[in-house]
């Protein structure tokens, strides 16, 4: 985790965790390195998931 990432999250600059990303069969999912919010990848890139699906993958 980057030292300043939690500060970036306050301004909406979330960064996905590469080590915890996975494909759920339809989309790629991960968590933000700074704040731990669920993220989803679409055509325009990675974004905070506004409708997260509980998967039990987060450690």
Short mmCIF file of C-alpha atoms in Angstrom, two decimals:
data_model
loop_
_atom_site.label_atom_id
_atom_site.label_comp_id
_atom_site.label_asym_id
_atom_site.label_seq_id
_atom_site.Cartn_x
_atom_site.Cartn_y
_atom_site.Cartn_z
CA UNK A 1 0.00 0.00 0.00
CA UNK A 2 1.26 3.42 -0.85
CA UNK A 3 1.81 5.74 2.08
CA UNK A 4 -0.30 8.57 0.65
CA UNK A 5 -3.02 6.40 -0.89
CA UNK A 6 -5.57 7.00 1.94
CA UNK A 7 -5.19 10.75 1.34
CA UNK A 8 -5.76 10.25 -2.40
CA UNK A 9 -8.92 8.29 -1.60
CA UNK A 10 -10.34 11.33 0.17
CA UNK A 11 -10.14 13.14 -3.18
CA UNK A 12 -11.61 10.24 -5.17
CA UNK A 13 -8.31 8.92 -6.57
CA UNK A 14 -8.72 5.25 -5.66
CA UNK A 15 -6.15 2.65 -6.71
CA UNK A 16 -7.02 -1.03 -7.01
CA UNK A 17 -5.14 -3.79 -5.25
CA UNK A 18 -3.40 -5.83 -7.96
CA UNK A 19 -2.79 -8.80 -5.68
CA UNK A 20 -6.44 -9.18 -4.70
CA UNK A 21 -8.07 -8.73 -8.13
CA UNK A 22 -10.12 -11.58 -9.57
CA UNK A 23 -12.55 -12.34 -12.38
CA UNK A 24 -15.99 -13.34 -11.10
CA UNK A 25 -17.02 -14.71 -14.49
CA UNK A 26 -18.59 -11.48 -15.76
CA UNK A 27 -16.29 -8.68 -14.59
CA UNK A 28 -13.01 -8.06 -12.84
CA UNK A 29 -13.23 -7.03 -9.18
CA UNK A 30 -10.77 -5.82 -6.57
CA UNK A 31 -10.49 -3.52 -3.55
CA UNK A 32 -8.97 -0.08 -3.16
CA UNK A 33 -5.47 -0.19 -1.63
CA UNK A 34 -6.09 2.92 0.46
CA UNK A 35 -9.61 2.62 1.85
CA UNK A 36 -10.64 -0.99 1.14
CA UNK A 37 -13.78 -0.12 -0.84
CA UNK A 38 -14.83 -2.68 -3.47
CA UNK A 39 -13.89 -1.79 -7.05
CA UNK A 40 -15.07 -3.04 -10.43
CA UNK A 41 -13.57 -2.69 -13.90
CA UNK A 42 -15.66 -1.55 -16.86
CA UNK A 43 -14.85 -0.22 -20.33
CA UNK A 44 -13.50 3.07 -18.97
CA UNK A 45 -11.31 1.56 -16.21
CA UNK A 46 -11.50 0.82 -12.50
CA UNK A 47 -14.18 2.49 -10.35
CA UNK A 48 -15.69 2.15 -6.88
CA UNK A 49 -18.46 -0.46 -7.05
CA UNK A 50 -21.73 1.22 -6.07
CA UNK A 51 -23.53 -2.14 -5.82
CA UNK A 52 -21.00 -4.64 -4.38
CA UNK A 53 -21.72 -8.35 -4.37
CA UNK A 54 -20.64 -10.14 -1.16
CA UNK A 55 -18.14 -12.83 -2.16
CA UNK A 56 -16.07 -13.63 0.90
CA UNK A 57 -12.86 -13.03 -1.08
CA UNK A 58 -11.65 -10.03 0.97
CA UNK A 59 -9.13 -10.97 3.65
#
